[in-house]
Amino acid sequence: MTARHRLTATGGAVLALALTLAGCTSSGEGEGEGETAAAGSTTEAPAEPEAQLIDWTDCDSEIDPIIAGRPGSERDLTFSCGTTTVPVSYDDPEGGTLQLFLVRASLNGQTYPIGSLFVNPGGPGQSAADAAIQAALTLPEAIVNQFDIVGLDPRGSGLSTPVECISDEQKDELFAADPRVIDAAAQDALFSEIEEVAAGCSDEYQEALGAFNTVDAARDMDLVRQSLGDDQLNYLGYSYGTTLGSTYAELFPEQVRAMVLDGAVDPNATEQEAAEGRSRGFEAAYDAFAANCLSLISGCPLGPDPRAFLGELLTQAAAAPIPSSREGETRQATPGLILGGVRSALYQPSAWPQLAQSLAAARNGDAAGILTLADTYTGRNDDGTYSNVVDANLAVNCADTDEEFSASDVQALAADWNARYPLFGADAALSLYTCSAWEAPRTPLPERDAAGSPPILVIGTQGDPVTPVSGAVDLAEELENGVLLTWQGSGHTAYPKTECVTAAVNAYLIDLAVPQDGLTCPA
């Protein structure tokens, strides 16, 4: 859709952290600038940056073939692709720019259009432009009928000056490594790989690496809101998208019209608490998958003990990696790739049947299915190349925290968590070392009470393996006007999967009808 662009000036600096890949009123093209912020007049504060024109192009011809035949493709949609520029550093708005990419999907013949609805799928690192295309096909008709769906790739992600500093070979090596290692020598080797990746990214970007942070991404979103001509922001964020959204609300509380934060990341959890929470969540999700498998009338292809089955498969793969029948595939499934595939499928119960069949096939000597699941999780393409989702994930996560962990502390946690969370614990603990390998300034996330904002709807799912429901509870309490909605279902995020949640969110986004705080929707 557009060429990729590098930074044109340096900003802060930073990088890396645990990969948690635990995703408008204007209708014409080439519209003019929206509102602009007032320029500062003192020497103490830099001038406020102005919203820039969006360079729009019609991209129906590129998107229509991609979505053809997919559910929702019969909708009469028009897709526009746009680029605009924002400051590399908001501390020095005139010091250089980077380019952002966005997609806008508009339903022809909208009735009572409200404005733009920004969507963000999380990650960090996932493409919001891709998410907007999917949302235009799958969000309720009532939403698409009144909002243009806008996906703005955050800085460093997708096609918005993507950060790219980890080679495909390095990613293959890292994802294939056994994530359950508790042997000191193996851990030291892993730490060395992490340090090598960190050094490569530091060499590639120098201080500019710090530009890829959530605080500045939220500022970017406000400039684009102005460029689109929207008086206030309408926002739907999932997973990490709840962090981006709540950061926006903290910085610009009066500019929020409606904000839905689904699959909320806990704003109060330390990095260690968050990593342990994910370990606990994925272990519980595997047990739920196992129980579902055993309940099948046709019988579970993993036998009477799916957890024991997986343990035996991992032992088998550690001794002799499992080949794949997929044409042209040269990789073999190691324990790391198998657990990556398992983690990928545990995000949504709809993937559980595929997981059961893939694990059974791997035990019988064909890892094609489990490799497909793993590649979906890591952004690996059929030709062996990767998207930049991993690079962006590490860069943003590390930019957002100033916490660090010593190798000895991480090793102690790995041993402890491996005993308590035998599938996912050691991996989560070892990932805490990632940011510690990098020496760069950080832009930690602010406390987020969003004082002065209108009601913000926070959604948690009781069986969410990626963002435990406790995070939604904490975020709703942290926000001055947070409203909590809980879904008693399973999987990562809730809207629009069930009628109760969908009705509440639709009424809030369209009519600003705020649901009762504490509302619980059945599974």
Coordinates of C-alpha atoms in Angstrom, one line a residue:
M1 CA 0.0 0.0 0.0
T2 CA 2.9 2.3 0.6
A3 CA 6.6 2.2 0.9
R4 CA 8.2 1.7 4.3
H5 CA 10.1 4.7 5.7
R6 CA 12.9 5.2 8.2
L7 CA 13.1 7.9 10.8
T8 CA 14.3 11.2 9.5
A9 CA 15.7 12.3 12.8
T10 CA 16.7 10.8 16.2
G11 CA 14.5 10.9 19.2
G12 CA 14.9 9.2 22.6
A13 CA 15.9 5.6 22.7
V14 CA 15.0 2.2 24.0
L15 CA 13.9 -1.4 23.3
A16 CA 12.7 -4.8 24.2
L17 CA 10.7 -6.8 26.6
A18 CA 8.7 -10.0 27.0
L19 CA 6.9 -10.8 23.8
T20 CA 3.3 -11.0 25.0
L21 CA 1.9 -12.0 21.6
A22 CA -0.2 -12.6 25.0
G23 CA -5.1 -7.2 18.3
C24 CA -15.0 9.9 10.7
T25 CA -17.1 12.6 9.7
S26 CA -15.0 13.4 6.6
S27 CA -15.9 11.3 3.6
G28 CA -13.9 12.9 0.8
E29 CA -10.3 12.3 0.0
G30 CA -7.4 14.7 0.4
E31 CA -9.3 16.8 3.0
G32 CA -7.6 19.7 4.6
E33 CA -6.1 20.0 8.0
G34 CA -8.3 19.6 11.0
E35 CA -7.9 21.6 14.2
T36 CA -4.4 22.5 15.2
A37 CA -3.0 22.9 18.7
A38 CA -2.0 26.4 19.8
A39 CA 1.7 27.1 19.5
G40 CA 3.6 27.7 22.7
S41 CA 5.1 31.1 23.2
T42 CA 7.6 30.6 26.0
T43 CA 11.2 29.4 25.8
E44 CA 10.5 26.9 28.5
A45 CA 8.1 24.8 26.5
P46 CA 8.4 23.6 22.9
A47 CA 5.8 24.8 20.4
E48 CA 2.9 22.5 20.2
P49 CA 2.9 20.4 16.9
E50 CA 0.2 21.1 14.4
A51 CA -1.9 18.4 12.8
Q52 CA -0.8 17.7 9.2
L53 CA -2.7 17.0 6.0
I54 CA -3.4 13.3 5.4
D55 CA -2.4 12.3 1.9
W56 CA -5.3 10.0 0.9
T57 CA -5.5 7.5 -1.9
D58 CA -8.3 5.1 -3.0
C59 CA -7.1 1.6 -2.1
D60 CA -10.2 -0.4 -2.9
S61 CA -8.4 -2.1 -5.8
E62 CA -5.7 -3.4 -3.3
I63 CA -8.0 -4.4 -0.5
D64 CA -11.1 -5.8 -2.3
P65 CA -9.2 -8.9 -3.7
I66 CA -7.8 -9.6 -0.2
I67 CA -11.2 -9.6 1.5
A68 CA -13.2 -11.3 -1.4
G69 CA -15.3 -14.2 -0.1
R70 CA -14.7 -13.4 3.6
P71 CA -17.7 -12.9 5.8
G72 CA -18.8 -9.3 5.6
S73 CA -17.2 -8.7 2.2
E74 CA -20.7 -8.2 0.8
R75 CA -20.9 -4.9 2.6
D76 CA -20.7 -1.8 0.4
L77 CA -17.4 -0.5 1.7
T78 CA -15.0 2.1 0.4
F79 CA -11.4 1.9 1.6
S80 CA -9.0 4.8 1.7
C81 CA -5.3 4.6 2.6
G82 CA -3.5 7.6 4.0
T83 CA -0.1 8.9 5.2
T84 CA 0.7 11.8 7.4
T85 CA 3.7 13.0 9.4
V86 CA 4.2 13.5 13.1
P87 CA 7.2 14.7 15.1
V88 CA 9.8 12.1 16.0
S89 CA 10.1 13.8 19.4
Y90 CA 7.3 15.9 21.0
D91 CA 10.0 17.6 23.1
D92 CA 11.5 18.9 19.8
P93 CA 8.5 19.1 17.4
E94 CA 10.7 20.8 14.7
G95 CA 13.5 18.3 15.0
G96 CA 12.4 15.7 12.5
T97 CA 9.4 13.7 11.4
L98 CA 8.3 10.2 10.9
Q99 CA 5.5 8.9 8.6
L100 CA 2.3 7.2 9.8
F101 CA 0.0 5.0 7.8
L102 CA -3.7 4.6 8.2
V103 CA -6.7 2.9 6.6
R104 CA -10.2 4.2 6.7
A105 CA -13.2 2.0 5.8
S106 CA -16.5 3.8 5.1
L107 CA -19.9 2.1 4.5
N108 CA -21.6 3.8 1.6
G109 CA -25.0 5.3 2.5
Q110 CA -24.3 5.7 6.2
T111 CA -27.2 7.0 8.2
Y112 CA -26.6 9.6 10.9
P113 CA -22.8 9.3 10.7
I114 CA -21.1 10.1 14.1
G115 CA -17.4 10.3 13.1
S116 CA -14.4 8.0 13.1
L117 CA -13.9 5.0 15.3
F118 CA -10.2 4.3 15.8
V119 CA -9.5 0.6 16.4
N120 CA -6.3 -0.9 17.8
P121 CA -5.8 -4.7 18.0
G122 CA -3.0 -4.7 20.5
G123 CA 0.4 -6.4 20.5
P124 CA 2.0 -4.0 20.7
G125 CA 3.2 -4.3 17.2
Q126 CA 0.1 -5.5 15.5
S127 CA -1.2 -3.5 12.5
A128 CA -4.2 -1.3 13.3
A129 CA -4.7 -0.8 9.5
D130 CA -5.2 -4.6 9.1
A131 CA -7.5 -4.5 12.1
A132 CA -9.6 -1.8 10.6
I133 CA -10.1 -3.8 7.5
Q134 CA -11.2 -6.8 9.5
A135 CA -13.4 -4.6 11.8
A136 CA -15.2 -3.1 8.8
L137 CA -16.2 -6.7 7.9
T138 CA -17.1 -8.0 11.3
L139 CA -18.2 -5.3 13.6
P140 CA -22.0 -5.0 14.0
E141 CA -23.8 -3.3 11.1
A142 CA -25.1 -0.6 13.5
I143 CA -21.5 0.5 14.2
V144 CA -20.3 0.4 10.6
N145 CA -23.4 2.3 9.6
Q146 CA -22.6 5.2 11.9
F147 CA -18.8 5.3 12.1
D148 CA -15.9 5.3 9.6
I149 CA -13.5 2.6 10.9
V150 CA -10.0 4.0 11.1
G151 CA -6.9 1.9 11.7
L152 CA -3.8 4.0 12.5
D153 CA -0.6 1.9 12.6
P154 CA 1.2 3.1 15.7
R155 CA 4.7 4.5 15.2
G156 CA 7.1 1.6 14.6
S157 CA 4.3 -0.9 13.7
G158 CA 2.8 -2.0 10.4
L159 CA 3.6 0.6 7.8
S160 CA 4.1 3.5 10.2
T161 CA 7.9 3.8 10.0
P162 CA 8.3 0.2 11.0
V163 CA 11.1 -0.6 13.4
E164 CA 13.1 -3.5 11.9
C165 CA 16.3 -4.6 13.5
I166 CA 16.0 -8.4 14.2
S167 CA 16.8 -10.7 11.3
D168 CA 14.6 -13.5 10.2
E169 CA 17.4 -16.0 11.1
Q170 CA 17.5 -14.6 14.6
K171 CA 13.8 -14.9 15.0
D172 CA 13.8 -18.5 13.8
E173 CA 16.5 -19.3 16.3
L174 CA 14.8 -17.6 19.2
F175 CA 11.4 -19.1 18.6
A176 CA 12.8 -22.6 18.1
A177 CA 14.7 -22.5 21.4
D178 CA 13.2 -24.6 24.2
P179 CA 11.5 -22.0 26.4
R180 CA 11.4 -24.2 29.5
V181 CA 15.2 -24.2 30.0
I182 CA 16.3 -24.1 33.6
D183 CA 19.8 -25.4 33.0
A184 CA 22.3 -22.6 33.8
A185 CA 24.4 -23.1 30.7
A186 CA 21.3 -23.1 28.4
Q187 CA 20.0 -20.0 30.1
D188 CA 23.4 -18.2 29.7
A189 CA 23.2 -19.1 26.0
L190 CA 19.8 -17.6 25.8
F191 CA 20.9 -14.4 27.6
S192 CA 23.7 -14.1 25.1
E193 CA 21.2 -14.3 22.2
I194 CA 19.0 -11.6 23.8
E195 CA 22.1 -9.4 24.2
E196 CA 23.0 -9.9 20.6
V197 CA 19.6 -8.9 19.4
A198 CA 19.7 -5.8 21.7
A199 CA 23.1 -4.8 20.4
G200 CA 21.9 -5.1 16.8
C201 CA 18.9 -2.9 17.4
S202 CA 20.9 -0.3 19.2
D203 CA 23.4 -0.2 16.4
E204 CA 20.6 0.2 13.8
Y205 CA 18.7 3.0 15.5
Q206 CA 20.9 4.5 18.1
E207 CA 18.9 7.0 20.2
A208 CA 16.0 7.0 17.8
L209 CA 14.9 3.7 19.1
G210 CA 13.2 5.5 22.0
A211 CA 10.8 7.2 19.6
F212 CA 8.7 4.0 19.5
N213 CA 6.8 4.4 22.8
T214 CA 3.2 4.5 23.8
V215 CA 3.0 8.0 25.2
D216 CA 4.1 9.5 21.8
A217 CA 1.9 7.1 19.9
A218 CA -1.1 8.5 21.9
R219 CA 0.0 12.0 21.0
D220 CA 0.2 10.9 17.4
M221 CA -3.4 9.6 17.6
D222 CA -4.6 13.0 18.7
L223 CA -3.0 14.8 15.8
V224 CA -4.6 12.3 13.4
R225 CA -7.9 12.8 15.1
Q226 CA -7.6 16.5 14.4
S227 CA -6.5 15.9 10.8
L228 CA -9.7 13.8 10.3
G229 CA -11.8 16.7 11.5
D230 CA -13.2 14.9 14.5
D231 CA -13.9 17.1 17.5
Q232 CA -13.5 14.1 19.9
L233 CA -12.1 10.6 19.8
N234 CA -14.1 7.4 19.5
Y235 CA -11.9 4.4 20.3
L236 CA -12.0 0.6 20.5
G237 CA -8.9 -1.0 21.8
Y238 CA -8.0 -4.6 22.5
S239 CA -5.3 -5.9 24.8
Y240 CA -2.3 -3.6 24.5
G241 CA -4.8 -1.3 22.7
T242 CA -6.2 -0.7 26.2
T243 CA -2.9 0.7 27.3
L244 CA -2.7 3.0 24.3
G245 CA -6.3 4.1 24.8
S246 CA -6.0 4.7 28.5
T247 CA -2.7 6.7 27.9
Y248 CA -4.6 8.8 25.4
A249 CA -7.3 9.4 27.9
E250 CA -4.8 10.5 30.5
L251 CA -3.1 12.9 28.2
F252 CA -6.3 14.2 26.5
P253 CA -9.3 13.4 28.8
E254 CA -11.5 16.1 27.4
Q255 CA -11.0 14.9 23.9
V256 CA -12.6 11.5 24.5
R257 CA -16.1 11.0 23.3
A258 CA -16.4 7.2 23.8
M259 CA -13.7 4.7 24.6
V260 CA -14.0 0.9 24.9
L261 CA -11.0 -0.9 26.4
D262 CA -11.5 -4.7 25.9
G263 CA -9.1 -7.3 27.4
A264 CA -7.6 -4.7 29.7
V265 CA -3.9 -4.7 30.6
D266 CA -3.5 -4.1 34.3
P267 CA -2.1 -0.6 34.8
N268 CA -0.9 -1.4 38.3
A269 CA 0.9 -4.7 37.7
T270 CA 4.7 -4.8 37.7
E271 CA 6.5 -6.6 34.9
Q272 CA 7.0 -9.6 37.1
E273 CA 3.4 -9.7 38.2
A274 CA 2.2 -9.4 34.6
A275 CA 4.5 -12.1 33.4
E276 CA 3.4 -14.5 36.2
G277 CA -0.2 -13.6 35.5
R278 CA 0.2 -14.6 31.9
S279 CA 1.8 -17.9 32.9
R280 CA -1.1 -18.7 35.3
G281 CA -3.6 -17.7 32.6
F282 CA -2.1 -19.8 29.9
E283 CA -1.8 -22.8 32.2
A284 CA -5.5 -22.4 33.1
A285 CA -6.4 -22.0 29.4
Y286 CA -4.6 -25.3 28.5
D287 CA -6.6 -27.0 31.3
A288 CA -9.8 -25.6 29.9
F289 CA -8.8 -26.8 26.4
A290 CA -8.0 -30.2 27.8
A291 CA -11.4 -30.4 29.6
N292 CA -13.2 -29.4 26.4
C293 CA -11.2 -32.0 24.4
L294 CA -12.2 -34.8 26.8
S295 CA -15.8 -33.8 26.6
L296 CA -16.0 -34.4 22.8
I297 CA -18.5 -37.1 21.8
S298 CA -16.1 -38.3 19.2
G299 CA -13.3 -38.6 21.8
C300 CA -10.2 -36.5 22.4
P301 CA -7.4 -37.2 19.9
L302 CA -4.9 -36.5 22.7
G303 CA -6.1 -39.4 24.8
P304 CA -7.3 -39.4 28.4
D305 CA -4.7 -36.9 29.7
P306 CA -4.0 -34.0 27.3
R307 CA -1.5 -32.4 29.7
A308 CA 0.5 -35.6 29.9
F309 CA 0.2 -36.0 26.1
L310 CA 1.8 -32.5 25.6
G311 CA 4.6 -33.2 28.0
E312 CA 5.5 -36.4 26.2
L313 CA 5.3 -34.6 22.8
L314 CA 7.7 -31.9 24.1
T315 CA 10.1 -34.6 25.3
Q316 CA 9.9 -36.3 21.9
A317 CA 10.6 -33.1 20.1
A318 CA 13.5 -32.2 22.3
A319 CA 15.2 -35.5 21.5
A320 CA 14.2 -35.5 17.8
P321 CA 12.5 -32.4 16.3
I322 CA 9.4 -33.3 14.3
P323 CA 9.4 -32.8 10.5
S324 CA 6.5 -31.2 8.5
S325 CA 4.7 -32.4 5.5
R326 CA 4.1 -28.8 4.3
E327 CA 5.7 -28.3 0.8
G328 CA 9.0 -26.4 1.0
E329 CA 9.2 -26.5 4.8
T330 CA 12.7 -27.0 6.0
R331 CA 12.1 -26.5 9.7
Q332 CA 11.3 -29.2 12.2
A333 CA 9.1 -28.6 15.3
T334 CA 11.1 -28.1 18.4
P335 CA 9.6 -27.7 21.9
G336 CA 9.7 -23.9 21.4
L337 CA 7.7 -24.0 18.2
I338 CA 5.2 -26.5 19.6
L339 CA 4.6 -24.3 22.7
G340 CA 4.3 -21.3 20.4
G341 CA 1.6 -23.1 18.5
V342 CA -0.2 -24.1 21.7
R343 CA 0.0 -20.5 23.0
S344 CA -1.4 -19.2 19.7
A345 CA -4.4 -21.5 19.8
L346 CA -5.2 -20.8 23.4
Y347 CA -6.1 -17.2 22.6
Q348 CA -9.5 -18.3 21.3
P349 CA -11.6 -21.4 22.0
S350 CA -12.5 -21.4 18.3
A351 CA -9.0 -22.6 17.6
W352 CA -9.1 -25.5 20.1
P353 CA -10.2 -28.2 17.6
Q354 CA -7.3 -27.2 15.3
L355 CA -4.9 -27.4 18.2
A356 CA -6.1 -30.9 19.2
Q357 CA -5.7 -32.2 15.6
S358 CA -2.3 -30.5 15.2
L359 CA -0.9 -31.9 18.4
A360 CA -2.1 -35.4 17.5
A361 CA -0.6 -35.1 14.0
A362 CA 2.7 -33.9 15.5
R363 CA 2.8 -37.0 17.8
N364 CA 2.4 -39.1 14.6
G365 CA 5.3 -37.4 12.9
D366 CA 3.8 -34.4 11.0
A367 CA 4.3 -30.9 12.5
A368 CA 2.6 -29.0 9.7
G369 CA -0.4 -28.0 11.7
I370 CA 1.5 -26.9 14.8
L371 CA 4.0 -24.9 12.8
T372 CA 1.1 -23.1 11.1
L373 CA -0.3 -22.1 14.5
A374 CA 3.2 -21.0 15.7
D375 CA 3.7 -18.9 12.6
T376 CA 0.3 -17.2 13.1
Y377 CA 1.5 -16.2 16.6
T378 CA 5.0 -14.9 15.5
G379 CA 4.1 -13.2 12.2
R380 CA 6.2 -15.6 10.1
N381 CA 5.2 -15.7 6.4
D382 CA 5.2 -18.8 4.1
D383 CA 8.4 -17.7 2.5
G384 CA 10.3 -17.6 5.8
T385 CA 10.3 -13.9 6.2
Y386 CA 8.6 -12.2 9.2
S387 CA 6.5 -9.1 9.7
N388 CA 8.0 -6.6 12.0
V389 CA 5.5 -7.4 14.8
V390 CA 8.3 -8.9 17.0
D391 CA 10.6 -5.9 16.5
A392 CA 7.9 -3.5 17.3
N393 CA 6.6 -5.5 20.3
L394 CA 10.0 -5.5 21.9
A395 CA 10.8 -1.8 21.1
V396 CA 7.5 -0.5 22.5
N397 CA 7.3 -2.8 25.5
C398 CA 10.8 -1.8 26.6
A399 CA 10.3 1.9 25.9
D400 CA 7.3 1.8 28.2
T401 CA 9.1 0.6 31.3
D402 CA 12.1 1.4 33.4
E403 CA 12.1 -2.0 35.3
E404 CA 15.2 -4.2 35.0
F405 CA 16.1 -7.7 36.2
S406 CA 19.4 -9.3 36.8
A407 CA 20.3 -12.6 35.3
S408 CA 20.4 -14.3 38.7
D409 CA 17.0 -12.9 39.7
V410 CA 15.5 -14.2 36.4
Q411 CA 17.1 -17.6 36.8
A412 CA 15.6 -18.0 40.3
L413 CA 12.2 -17.0 39.0
A414 CA 12.5 -19.4 36.1
A415 CA 13.2 -22.3 38.5
D416 CA 10.3 -21.3 40.7
W417 CA 7.8 -20.7 37.9
N418 CA 8.8 -23.8 36.0
A419 CA 7.7 -25.8 39.0
R420 CA 4.4 -23.9 39.4
Y421 CA 3.6 -23.3 35.7
P422 CA 5.4 -26.2 33.9
L423 CA 4.3 -25.3 30.4
F424 CA 4.7 -21.5 30.3
G425 CA 6.4 -20.4 33.6
A426 CA 10.1 -20.6 32.7
D427 CA 9.6 -18.8 29.4
A428 CA 7.8 -16.0 31.0
A429 CA 10.5 -15.6 33.7
L430 CA 13.3 -15.6 31.2
S431 CA 11.6 -13.0 29.1
L432 CA 12.0 -10.5 31.9
Y433 CA 15.7 -10.3 31.1
T434 CA 15.1 -8.8 27.7
C435 CA 14.9 -5.1 28.6
S436 CA 17.8 -5.5 31.0
A437 CA 20.1 -6.1 28.1
W438 CA 19.5 -2.6 26.7
E439 CA 20.9 0.6 28.0
A440 CA 18.7 3.4 26.7
P441 CA 16.4 6.1 28.1
R442 CA 12.7 5.1 28.7
T443 CA 9.4 6.8 28.5
P444 CA 7.5 5.0 31.3
L445 CA 3.7 4.9 31.1
P446 CA 1.9 7.5 33.2
E447 CA -0.5 6.7 35.9
R448 CA -3.9 6.7 34.3
D449 CA -6.9 8.1 36.1
A450 CA -7.9 10.2 33.1
A451 CA -9.4 12.8 35.4
G452 CA -12.1 14.9 33.6
S453 CA -12.9 12.3 30.9
P454 CA -16.4 11.0 30.2
P455 CA -17.3 7.4 31.3
I456 CA -14.8 4.9 29.8
L457 CA -16.0 1.3 29.3
V458 CA -13.6 -1.4 30.4
I459 CA -14.3 -5.0 29.5
G460 CA -12.7 -8.1 31.1
T461 CA -13.2 -11.8 30.3
Q462 CA -13.1 -14.3 33.2
G463 CA -11.3 -17.0 31.1
D464 CA -8.9 -14.6 29.3
P465 CA -5.4 -16.3 29.3
V466 CA -3.6 -13.2 28.1
T467 CA -5.0 -10.3 30.1
P468 CA -6.5 -11.8 33.3
V469 CA -9.9 -10.2 34.3
S470 CA -8.2 -8.7 37.4
G471 CA -6.5 -6.3 35.0
A472 CA -9.9 -5.0 33.9
V473 CA -11.0 -4.6 37.5
D474 CA -7.9 -2.6 38.3
L475 CA -8.1 -0.4 35.2
A476 CA -11.7 0.4 35.8
E477 CA -10.9 1.4 39.4
E478 CA -7.9 3.4 38.3
L479 CA -9.9 5.5 35.9
E480 CA -11.8 8.3 37.5
N481 CA -14.8 7.5 35.3
G482 CA -14.1 3.8 34.5
V483 CA -17.1 1.5 34.0
L484 CA -16.5 -2.3 34.3
L485 CA -18.2 -4.9 32.2
T486 CA -17.3 -8.6 32.8
W487 CA -18.0 -11.5 30.4
Q488 CA -18.1 -14.9 31.9
G489 CA -16.6 -16.5 28.8
S490 CA -13.3 -17.8 27.7
G491 CA -10.6 -16.5 25.3
H492 CA -8.9 -13.2 24.7
T493 CA -11.3 -10.2 24.6
A494 CA -15.1 -10.2 24.4
Y495 CA -16.6 -7.7 21.9
P496 CA -18.6 -8.6 19.7
K497 CA -18.7 -12.3 20.6
T498 CA -21.9 -12.4 22.6
E499 CA -25.2 -10.6 22.5
C500 CA -25.1 -9.1 26.0
V501 CA -21.6 -7.5 25.5
T502 CA -22.4 -6.4 22.0
A503 CA -25.7 -4.7 23.0
A504 CA -23.9 -2.8 25.8
V505 CA -21.0 -1.7 23.7
N506 CA -23.2 -0.7 20.7
A507 CA -25.4 1.5 22.9
Y508 CA -22.4 3.1 24.5
L509 CA -20.6 3.9 21.3
I510 CA -23.6 5.1 19.4
D511 CA -25.8 6.8 22.0
L512 CA -23.3 7.2 24.9
A513 CA -25.7 5.1 27.0
V514 CA -23.3 3.9 29.7
P515 CA -24.0 0.4 31.1
Q516 CA -24.3 -0.2 34.8
D517 CA -20.9 -0.3 36.4
G518 CA -20.2 -4.0 37.3
L519 CA -22.5 -5.5 34.7
T520 CA -21.8 -9.2 34.2
C521 CA -22.7 -10.9 30.9
P522 CA -23.1 -14.7 30.8
A523 CA -20.9 -17.0 28.7

